[in-house]
Amino acid sequence: MADSNNVKEQPVSRRNFLKNSGLVLGSLVVGGVAGSLLRKPEPPAQPAAPPPAADYNQALMFFTPEQFKVVDAACERIYPEDELGPGAKALGAAYFIDHQLAGDWGFNAREYMQAPFFPGEITQGYQGRLKRREIFEIGLQEMNNHSNSTHGKRFYELPPEQQDAVLKAFETDEVKLTTISASTFFNMLRASTIEGVYADPLYGGNKNMDGWKMKNFPGNQMAYTQLIDKPEFVKMAPLSLRDHQH
Amino acid sequence: MAKKLPKVDVVIVGVGWGGGIIASELTKQGLTVVGLERGKERKTEDYFMVHDELRYALRYEMMQDLSKETITFRSRMNVRALPMRSYGSFLLGTGLGGSGVHWNGQTFRFLPYDFEIRSKTIERYGAKKIPEGMTIQDWGITYDQLEPYFDKFEKMAGIAGEENPLGGKRSSPYPIPPMRTTPSMKMFADAAKKKNLHPYILPSANLSQAYTNPDGVARAACQYCGFCERFGCEYGAKADPVVTVIPVAKKTGKFEIRTHSHVRRILHTGNKATGVLYTDVTTGEEFEQPADIVVMTSYVFNNTRILLMSKLGKPYDPATGKGVIGKNYAYQVMRGGAVGFFDDKEFNNYAGAGSLGMCLDDYNGDNFDHADLKFIHGANIAVTQTGFRPIGTNKVPPGTPSWGKDFKAASIKYTNRFISVGAQGASMPFRQHFLDLDPTYKDAFGDPLIRITYDFVDQDRELAAFCADKCAEIVKEMGANEKLEINRKLGPYDITPYQSTHNTGGVIMGASPDTSAVNNYLQMWDAENVFVVGASAFAHNSGYNPTGTMGALSYRAAEGILKYRKSAGGMLV
């Protein structure tokens, strides 16, 4: 896993960037961000704070505790903890999904949900009436049902190999559901796990930016002009959007 | 019912690149212009928190709200068209600046061949080369005629580039030097040269240095931050209408922008437009904006849709091949590429810019012999470094599972150890591919959605397979390991995976009203005071990003509108 001591280049602060970039402020310049920065003093850089005692963001907005246990266990199988670093569970991916489902994304608020509904060709995309939050509710229930009927336990009570088998059965549509296809649900679960692992930590996943650190992704940096044409790989400590907030 | 407003010289429907260019050119000459924009206002301050992959790239912050308006799609006429309920294949912009804000900035000129594609194909290969149903036609303008307008667009936007060795003649070099050369770009160039190909640095609207354009607009240089596509630029370094042409128009005092103003009809008496009807989406009030000249600048889909809803121009009929509005809808073939994995090299893949890359045109247009090939045209082949972002980029060698421990390990290992060589394939128009109004599905106002009838054809499949092999040869030469991902096979056109927001056609230009909707000033044959500006004018789609050519045509249209104004009416051609 990435070692934060192995930092070769310091991220460019906004103030230094503006000093060094040769930004030309002409009569018609429309550099809004740059302009507002020139008027605002930059707060001193914060040293990395010790992890807080409690994360008040980690509370359920949508899932029931039972649903959360299923999601949390499934995410961890999709992106497991190993010698490379934390898995989806420690990164908070299930909280990320919970928070996303509680908002616009869960309600398909910016998608076309008007009738009439017809089944279409696969190339025409999703044509169902169900919203994402409903798909998750059904999918999680069915995962427990399938686990119970094949292994006699709820999904999160199974050993990892059996959990993988259940997920595989959903992924390949070996499980038949009446309202949605099992693979549609699995693909949504997989995609949102990846989002929870790698989205900016402001959304509740990617805890401590550990997802980014494993991938050597520097997050929210101002500029890469100093390294863009250099032959060597440059590691740096990531910055989150919080670093741009104040 | 609708409240009638005072008349203006010109009303523009949609304020993106097309609308912004028209507004700046006309207001500089003293015309009064109103720009109606259905979305919100935008400024660079909006992008203070823009480095947010989830919000912008995956939740489509800058895109049209599909709950209000989308498109419907079917592959062929005997299939029921269904709405594109969520985003996938292409991303529709909205708000001030339109799609010109969330673009990457890759700014090509189409090839001389493109503008005379039918004549040149017949000249070199005979008429039999054009298969049954392929409706390619000359554009009614040549590259040489359009060249001064390309030049003007490039100087306005500040395009950084080096000359394409296989491109059309240029009257002047690019206004600023090309972007920097990354290790992967250098590897691509070296490999291509070994194969006697002609690589060059991709032309870029991300400024390679601080630049002041002929209108006096000064902008800062690109910082290679890696957040261009689907994002707005916090520096104003990426050319977009909001930081270039719109302020120029506003400064004249002659340009009024009304945001949240959704145009629904062009009003006309016979073949002459009298203005437009729009709804203020914040209050629901309807307004009539009278104008001497109406300019449609609202992307391919709404340019076509509003004309059809307004009953202006003859709708295209695929059964007879007659009519022109909705004709020659085309897209692109983005399949046909190869991904190389490098065990012994690590690249700074997280850094980049939307139009940072190295490319070649040896297999584009008619730059190579097609005599024994089952397709015409081709693709620009490129390696780009647009900045990998961690959710969207999880490249793993073929055979790796898509989840679990092995997936995690491989995706982490190869994040900075892969290079993708891709082909942007041209799309030829076919008689059965077109746009019309959907009979069933409506937008939030109860107006019909635009319906796309389109599928990939054999020509596209041949092109994809050909390009994939060429890309694989290059990426092997670059030193990738044995496990290449080669994307040869093109399935049916699928609306769900992202491919390209390069939709073209619907209101095409040409030399005759029988085969085209607008002349080479983008003036409607059937309504002399209506100009329809955008990639809707493209009679086919080339193997390039469309914005450079679309920008050139916008300058050409602006000149036409001024001429039309001076001559007090009549057809310009």
Tab-separated table of C-alpha atoms in Angstrom, chain B residues 26-314:
chain	number	residue	atom	x	y	z
B	26	LEU	CA	-23.277	39.999	-34.848
B	27	THR	CA	-23.175	42.293	-31.820
B	28	LYS	CA	-19.703	43.511	-32.829
B	29	GLN	CA	-21.393	44.723	-36.015
B	30	GLY	CA	-24.093	46.511	-34.050
B	31	LEU	CA	-27.019	44.089	-34.277
B	32	THR	CA	-29.185	43.577	-31.206
B	33	VAL	CA	-29.287	39.936	-30.196
B	34	VAL	CA	-31.281	38.026	-27.603
B	35	GLY	CA	-29.976	34.594	-26.562
B	36	LEU	CA	-32.495	32.187	-25.058
B	37	GLU	CA	-30.949	29.479	-22.908
B	38	ARG	CA	-33.093	26.807	-21.243
B	39	GLY	CA	-30.502	26.144	-18.520
B	40	LYS	CA	-28.826	28.248	-15.886
B	41	GLU	CA	-26.073	30.826	-15.947
B	42	ARG	CA	-22.495	29.598	-15.573
B	43	LYS	CA	-19.204	31.128	-14.524
B	44	THR	CA	-15.760	29.791	-13.637
B	45	GLU	CA	-16.393	30.288	-9.899
B	46	ASP	CA	-18.877	27.420	-10.171
B	47	TYR	CA	-15.979	24.995	-10.500
B	48	PHE	CA	-14.247	25.645	-7.203
B	49	MET	CA	-15.195	22.111	-6.102
B	50	VAL	CA	-15.003	20.601	-9.566
B	51	HIS	CA	-12.479	17.826	-8.856
B	52	ASP	CA	-15.326	15.563	-7.859
B	53	GLU	CA	-15.553	12.502	-10.055
B	54	LEU	CA	-18.790	11.244	-8.535
B	55	ARG	CA	-20.749	14.473	-8.881
B	56	TYR	CA	-19.620	15.482	-12.357
B	57	ALA	CA	-18.550	12.322	-14.173
B	58	LEU	CA	-20.987	9.776	-12.718
B	59	ARG	CA	-23.980	11.831	-11.585
B	60	TYR	CA	-23.828	14.136	-14.634
B	61	GLU	CA	-23.927	17.458	-12.805
B	62	MET	CA	-23.536	19.491	-15.998
B	63	MET	CA	-25.900	17.533	-18.199
B	64	GLN	CA	-29.491	17.988	-19.270
B	65	ASP	CA	-32.029	16.779	-16.693
B	66	LEU	CA	-33.475	13.679	-18.364
B	67	SER	CA	-36.565	13.705	-16.150
B	68	LYS	CA	-37.663	16.764	-18.143
B	69	GLU	CA	-36.426	15.882	-21.589
B	70	THR	CA	-34.659	12.948	-23.211
B	71	ILE	CA	-34.572	11.167	-26.573
B	72	THR	CA	-36.108	7.887	-27.665
B	73	PHE	CA	-34.178	5.242	-29.521
B	74	ARG	CA	-34.784	2.227	-31.709
B	75	SER	CA	-32.396	0.292	-33.909
B	76	ARG	CA	-34.752	0.006	-36.885
B	77	MET	CA	-38.172	1.079	-37.990
B	78	ASN	CA	-40.027	-2.090	-36.989
B	79	VAL	CA	-38.889	-1.788	-33.358
B	80	ARG	CA	-40.723	0.313	-30.776
B	81	ALA	CA	-38.597	3.309	-29.778
B	82	LEU	CA	-38.130	3.631	-26.013
B	83	PRO	CA	-36.836	6.528	-23.958
B	84	MET	CA	-33.199	6.811	-22.954
B	85	ARG	CA	-34.155	6.828	-19.278
B	86	SER	CA	-30.653	7.322	-17.905
B	87	TYR	CA	-27.405	8.499	-19.444
B	88	GLY	CA	-25.065	6.251	-21.352
B	89	SER	CA	-24.064	6.521	-25.000
B	90	PHE	CA	-23.790	10.336	-25.151
B	91	LEU	CA	-24.132	13.265	-22.762
B	92	LEU	CA	-26.385	16.212	-23.532
B	93	GLY	CA	-25.261	19.559	-22.195
B	94	THR	CA	-27.403	22.345	-20.848
B	95	GLY	CA	-26.886	25.760	-19.295
B	96	LEU	CA	-24.839	28.687	-20.483
B	97	GLY	CA	-22.066	27.447	-22.753
B	98	GLY	CA	-23.907	24.170	-23.404
B	99	SER	CA	-21.823	21.133	-24.302
B	100	GLY	CA	-18.978	23.557	-24.983
B	101	VAL	CA	-18.340	23.660	-21.237
B	102	HIS	CA	-18.020	19.942	-20.515
B	103	TRP	CA	-15.985	19.047	-23.608
B	104	ASN	CA	-12.356	17.907	-23.650
B	105	GLY	CA	-11.155	20.550	-26.073
B	106	GLN	CA	-9.917	18.271	-28.876
B	107	THR	CA	-10.186	20.634	-31.821
B	108	PHE	CA	-9.612	19.103	-35.251
B	109	ARG	CA	-10.349	20.278	-38.759
B	110	PHE	CA	-12.158	17.747	-40.909
B	111	LEU	CA	-10.165	16.635	-43.957
B	112	PRO	CA	-10.570	18.144	-47.454
B	113	TYR	CA	-11.929	14.699	-48.415
B	114	ASP	CA	-14.800	15.057	-45.947
B	115	PHE	CA	-16.396	18.031	-47.676
B	116	GLU	CA	-16.443	16.333	-51.079
B	117	ILE	CA	-16.740	12.744	-49.906
B	118	ARG	CA	-19.111	11.534	-52.596
B	119	SER	CA	-17.270	13.063	-55.547
B	120	LYS	CA	-13.875	11.955	-54.287
B	121	THR	CA	-15.057	8.398	-53.583
B	122	ILE	CA	-16.489	8.031	-57.076
B	123	GLU	CA	-13.432	9.653	-58.624
B	124	ARG	CA	-11.010	7.213	-56.981
B	125	TYR	CA	-12.997	3.979	-56.751
B	126	GLY	CA	-16.042	4.339	-59.002
B	127	ALA	CA	-19.702	4.662	-58.037
B	128	LYS	CA	-19.933	0.989	-57.066
B	129	LYS	CA	-17.797	1.696	-53.982
B	130	ILE	CA	-20.781	3.378	-52.370
B	131	PRO	CA	-23.030	0.608	-51.036
B	132	GLU	CA	-26.790	0.519	-51.423
B	133	GLY	CA	-28.427	2.833	-48.895
B	134	MET	CA	-25.324	4.832	-47.962
B	135	THR	CA	-26.406	8.446	-48.415
B	136	ILE	CA	-23.069	10.242	-48.477
B	137	GLN	CA	-23.131	13.581	-50.249
B	138	ASP	CA	-20.858	16.568	-50.791
B	139	TRP	CA	-21.339	19.385	-48.329
B	140	GLY	CA	-21.770	22.230	-50.792
B	141	ILE	CA	-18.553	23.795	-49.571
B	142	THR	CA	-14.891	22.819	-49.945
B	143	TYR	CA	-12.179	22.677	-47.341
B	144	ASP	CA	-10.431	25.602	-49.032
B	145	GLN	CA	-13.578	27.713	-48.782
B	146	LEU	CA	-13.963	26.854	-45.116
B	147	GLU	CA	-10.270	27.270	-44.211
B	148	PRO	CA	-10.420	30.968	-43.199
B	149	TYR	CA	-13.208	30.136	-40.737
B	150	PHE	CA	-11.216	27.280	-39.189
B	151	ASP	CA	-8.397	29.759	-38.764
B	152	LYS	CA	-10.704	32.252	-37.103
B	153	PHE	CA	-12.091	29.693	-34.671
B	154	GLU	CA	-8.625	28.462	-33.732
B	155	LYS	CA	-7.386	31.982	-33.019
B	156	MET	CA	-10.446	32.861	-30.974
B	157	ALA	CA	-10.254	29.689	-28.850
B	158	GLY	CA	-6.445	29.630	-28.621
B	159	ILE	CA	-5.766	26.227	-30.098
B	160	ALA	CA	-2.413	24.706	-29.217
B	161	GLY	CA	-1.079	22.353	-31.827
B	162	GLU	CA	1.372	21.286	-34.430
B	163	GLU	CA	0.530	20.861	-38.085
B	164	ASN	CA	-1.095	17.594	-39.127
B	165	PRO	CA	1.262	16.217	-41.799
B	166	LEU	CA	-1.697	14.586	-43.577
B	167	GLY	CA	-4.260	17.337	-43.046
B	168	GLY	CA	-5.566	20.125	-45.270
B	169	LYS	CA	-3.487	23.195	-46.056
B	170	ARG	CA	-3.330	25.879	-43.389
B	171	SER	CA	-3.166	29.619	-43.984
B	172	SER	CA	-1.322	30.113	-40.695
B	173	PRO	CA	0.137	27.971	-37.923
B	174	TYR	CA	-1.734	27.293	-34.692
B	175	PRO	CA	-1.757	30.423	-32.518
B	176	ILE	CA	0.143	28.764	-29.665
B	177	PRO	CA	2.629	25.884	-29.394
B	178	PRO	CA	1.402	22.349	-28.707
B	179	MET	CA	0.803	20.864	-25.266
B	180	ARG	CA	3.679	19.178	-23.445
B	181	THR	CA	4.756	15.668	-24.465
B	182	THR	CA	4.200	12.978	-21.851
B	183	PRO	CA	6.167	9.700	-21.780
B	184	SER	CA	3.241	7.753	-23.265
B	185	MET	CA	2.850	10.286	-26.070
B	186	LYS	CA	6.539	9.999	-26.847
B	187	MET	CA	6.309	6.193	-26.901
B	188	PHE	CA	3.363	6.415	-29.291
B	189	ALA	CA	5.206	8.825	-31.584
B	190	ASP	CA	8.333	6.644	-31.606
B	191	ALA	CA	6.347	3.497	-32.336
B	192	ALA	CA	4.363	5.220	-35.100
B	193	LYS	CA	7.474	6.605	-36.761
B	194	LYS	CA	9.037	3.152	-36.786
B	195	LYS	CA	6.022	2.063	-38.798
B	196	ASN	CA	6.417	5.020	-41.181
B	197	LEU	CA	3.257	6.643	-39.871
B	198	HIS	CA	2.803	10.379	-39.270
B	199	PRO	CA	2.173	11.182	-35.601
B	200	TYR	CA	1.488	14.703	-34.387
B	201	ILE	CA	0.403	16.326	-31.137
B	202	LEU	CA	-3.342	16.554	-30.806
B	203	PRO	CA	-4.762	20.058	-31.357
B	204	SER	CA	-5.962	21.375	-28.037
B	205	ALA	CA	-8.321	24.013	-26.680
B	206	ASN	CA	-6.612	23.540	-23.294
B	207	LEU	CA	-4.169	26.430	-23.426
B	208	SER	CA	-0.494	25.373	-23.546
B	209	GLN	CA	0.431	28.871	-22.326
B	210	ALA	CA	-1.281	32.106	-21.297
B	211	TYR	CA	-3.033	33.542	-24.324
B	212	THR	CA	-4.834	36.711	-25.380
B	213	ASN	CA	-7.083	36.236	-28.386
B	214	PRO	CA	-7.899	38.752	-31.159
B	215	ASP	CA	-10.987	39.862	-29.173
B	216	GLY	CA	-8.752	40.807	-26.233
B	217	VAL	CA	-9.813	37.899	-24.018
B	218	ALA	CA	-6.885	36.839	-21.813
B	219	ARG	CA	-6.804	33.393	-20.244
B	220	ALA	CA	-4.392	31.418	-18.063
B	221	ALA	CA	-2.543	28.263	-19.073
B	222	CYS	CA	-3.764	24.706	-18.491
B	223	GLN	CA	-2.492	23.082	-15.289
B	224	TYR	CA	-2.885	19.453	-16.479
B	225	CYS	CA	-5.148	18.795	-13.463
B	226	GLY	CA	-6.897	15.883	-15.205
B	227	PHE	CA	-10.501	17.108	-14.881
B	228	CYS	CA	-11.763	18.216	-18.314
B	229	GLU	CA	-14.271	15.832	-19.805
B	230	ARG	CA	-17.644	16.209	-18.062
B	231	PHE	CA	-16.178	19.018	-15.933
B	232	GLY	CA	-15.959	22.788	-16.218
B	233	CYS	CA	-12.526	24.415	-16.079
B	234	GLU	CA	-11.772	26.281	-12.869
B	235	TYR	CA	-8.970	28.211	-14.569
B	236	GLY	CA	-10.779	29.232	-17.724
B	237	ALA	CA	-7.840	27.551	-19.468
B	238	LYS	CA	-10.072	25.245	-21.477
B	239	ALA	CA	-11.752	27.322	-24.171
B	240	ASP	CA	-15.487	27.402	-23.690
B	241	PRO	CA	-18.112	29.915	-24.787
B	242	VAL	CA	-18.459	31.376	-21.279
B	243	VAL	CA	-14.805	32.476	-21.153
B	244	THR	CA	-14.386	33.468	-24.807
B	245	VAL	CA	-17.201	34.601	-27.094
B	246	ILE	CA	-20.031	35.300	-24.645
B	247	PRO	CA	-18.174	38.053	-22.709
B	248	VAL	CA	-17.207	39.652	-26.018
B	249	ALA	CA	-20.847	39.794	-27.076
B	250	LYS	CA	-21.938	41.058	-23.658
B	251	LYS	CA	-19.366	43.836	-23.668
B	252	THR	CA	-20.994	45.391	-26.737
B	253	GLY	CA	-24.133	46.034	-24.702
B	254	LYS	CA	-26.093	44.520	-27.575
B	255	PHE	CA	-26.446	40.970	-26.268
B	256	GLU	CA	-29.088	39.981	-23.782
B	257	ILE	CA	-29.044	36.445	-22.388
B	258	ARG	CA	-32.208	35.058	-20.874
B	259	THR	CA	-31.516	31.866	-18.978
B	260	HIS	CA	-34.254	29.394	-17.902
B	261	SER	CA	-35.946	30.192	-21.203
B	262	HIS	CA	-37.011	27.057	-23.004
B	263	VAL	CA	-37.816	27.645	-26.687
B	264	ARG	CA	-40.640	25.484	-27.981
B	265	ARG	CA	-41.532	26.788	-31.432
B	266	ILE	CA	-40.259	28.959	-34.234
B	267	LEU	CA	-43.167	31.195	-35.228
B	268	HIS	CA	-43.543	31.810	-38.914
B	269	THR	CA	-45.837	33.180	-41.575
B	270	GLY	CA	-45.428	30.968	-44.574
B	271	ASN	CA	-41.716	30.598	-45.185
B	272	LYS	CA	-40.603	33.533	-43.112
B	273	ALA	CA	-39.955	33.287	-39.383
B	274	THR	CA	-41.406	36.026	-37.216
B	275	GLY	CA	-39.803	35.014	-33.913
B	276	VAL	CA	-39.917	32.251	-31.339
B	277	LEU	CA	-42.224	31.074	-28.595
B	278	TYR	CA	-40.616	30.173	-25.282
B	279	THR	CA	-41.533	29.269	-21.733
B	280	ASP	CA	-39.881	30.759	-18.670
B	281	VAL	CA	-39.294	27.490	-16.827
B	282	THR	CA	-39.149	29.218	-13.439
B	283	THR	CA	-42.681	30.667	-13.702
B	284	GLY	CA	-44.337	28.754	-16.523
B	285	GLU	CA	-45.100	32.025	-18.354
B	286	GLU	CA	-45.070	31.961	-22.139
B	287	PHE	CA	-43.397	34.649	-24.208
B	288	GLU	CA	-43.224	35.503	-27.850
B	289	GLN	CA	-39.897	37.005	-28.897
B	290	PRO	CA	-40.247	38.602	-32.343
B	291	ALA	CA	-37.073	38.894	-34.419
B	292	ASP	CA	-35.973	39.597	-37.983
B	293	ILE	CA	-33.713	36.571	-37.968
B	294	VAL	CA	-33.954	33.313	-35.991
B	295	VAL	CA	-30.786	31.312	-35.380
B	296	MET	CA	-31.085	27.747	-34.112
B	297	THR	CA	-28.017	26.878	-32.029
B	298	SER	CA	-29.297	24.124	-29.768
B	299	TYR	CA	-27.346	20.984	-30.625
B	300	VAL	CA	-28.291	18.313	-33.137
B	301	PHE	CA	-31.374	17.066	-31.341
B	302	ASN	CA	-33.197	20.264	-30.519
B	303	ASN	CA	-32.282	21.949	-33.787
B	304	THR	CA	-34.069	19.103	-35.547
B	305	ARG	CA	-36.864	18.724	-33.013
B	306	ILE	CA	-37.854	22.393	-32.896
B	307	LEU	CA	-37.916	22.593	-36.707
B	308	LEU	CA	-40.143	19.516	-36.889
B	309	MET	CA	-42.456	20.778	-34.122
B	310	SER	CA	-42.620	24.172	-35.845
B	311	LYS	CA	-43.416	22.537	-39.191
B	312	LEU	CA	-40.577	24.341	-40.883
B	313	GLY	CA	-38.805	22.550	-43.752
B	314	LYS	CA	-39.785	19.209	-45.271
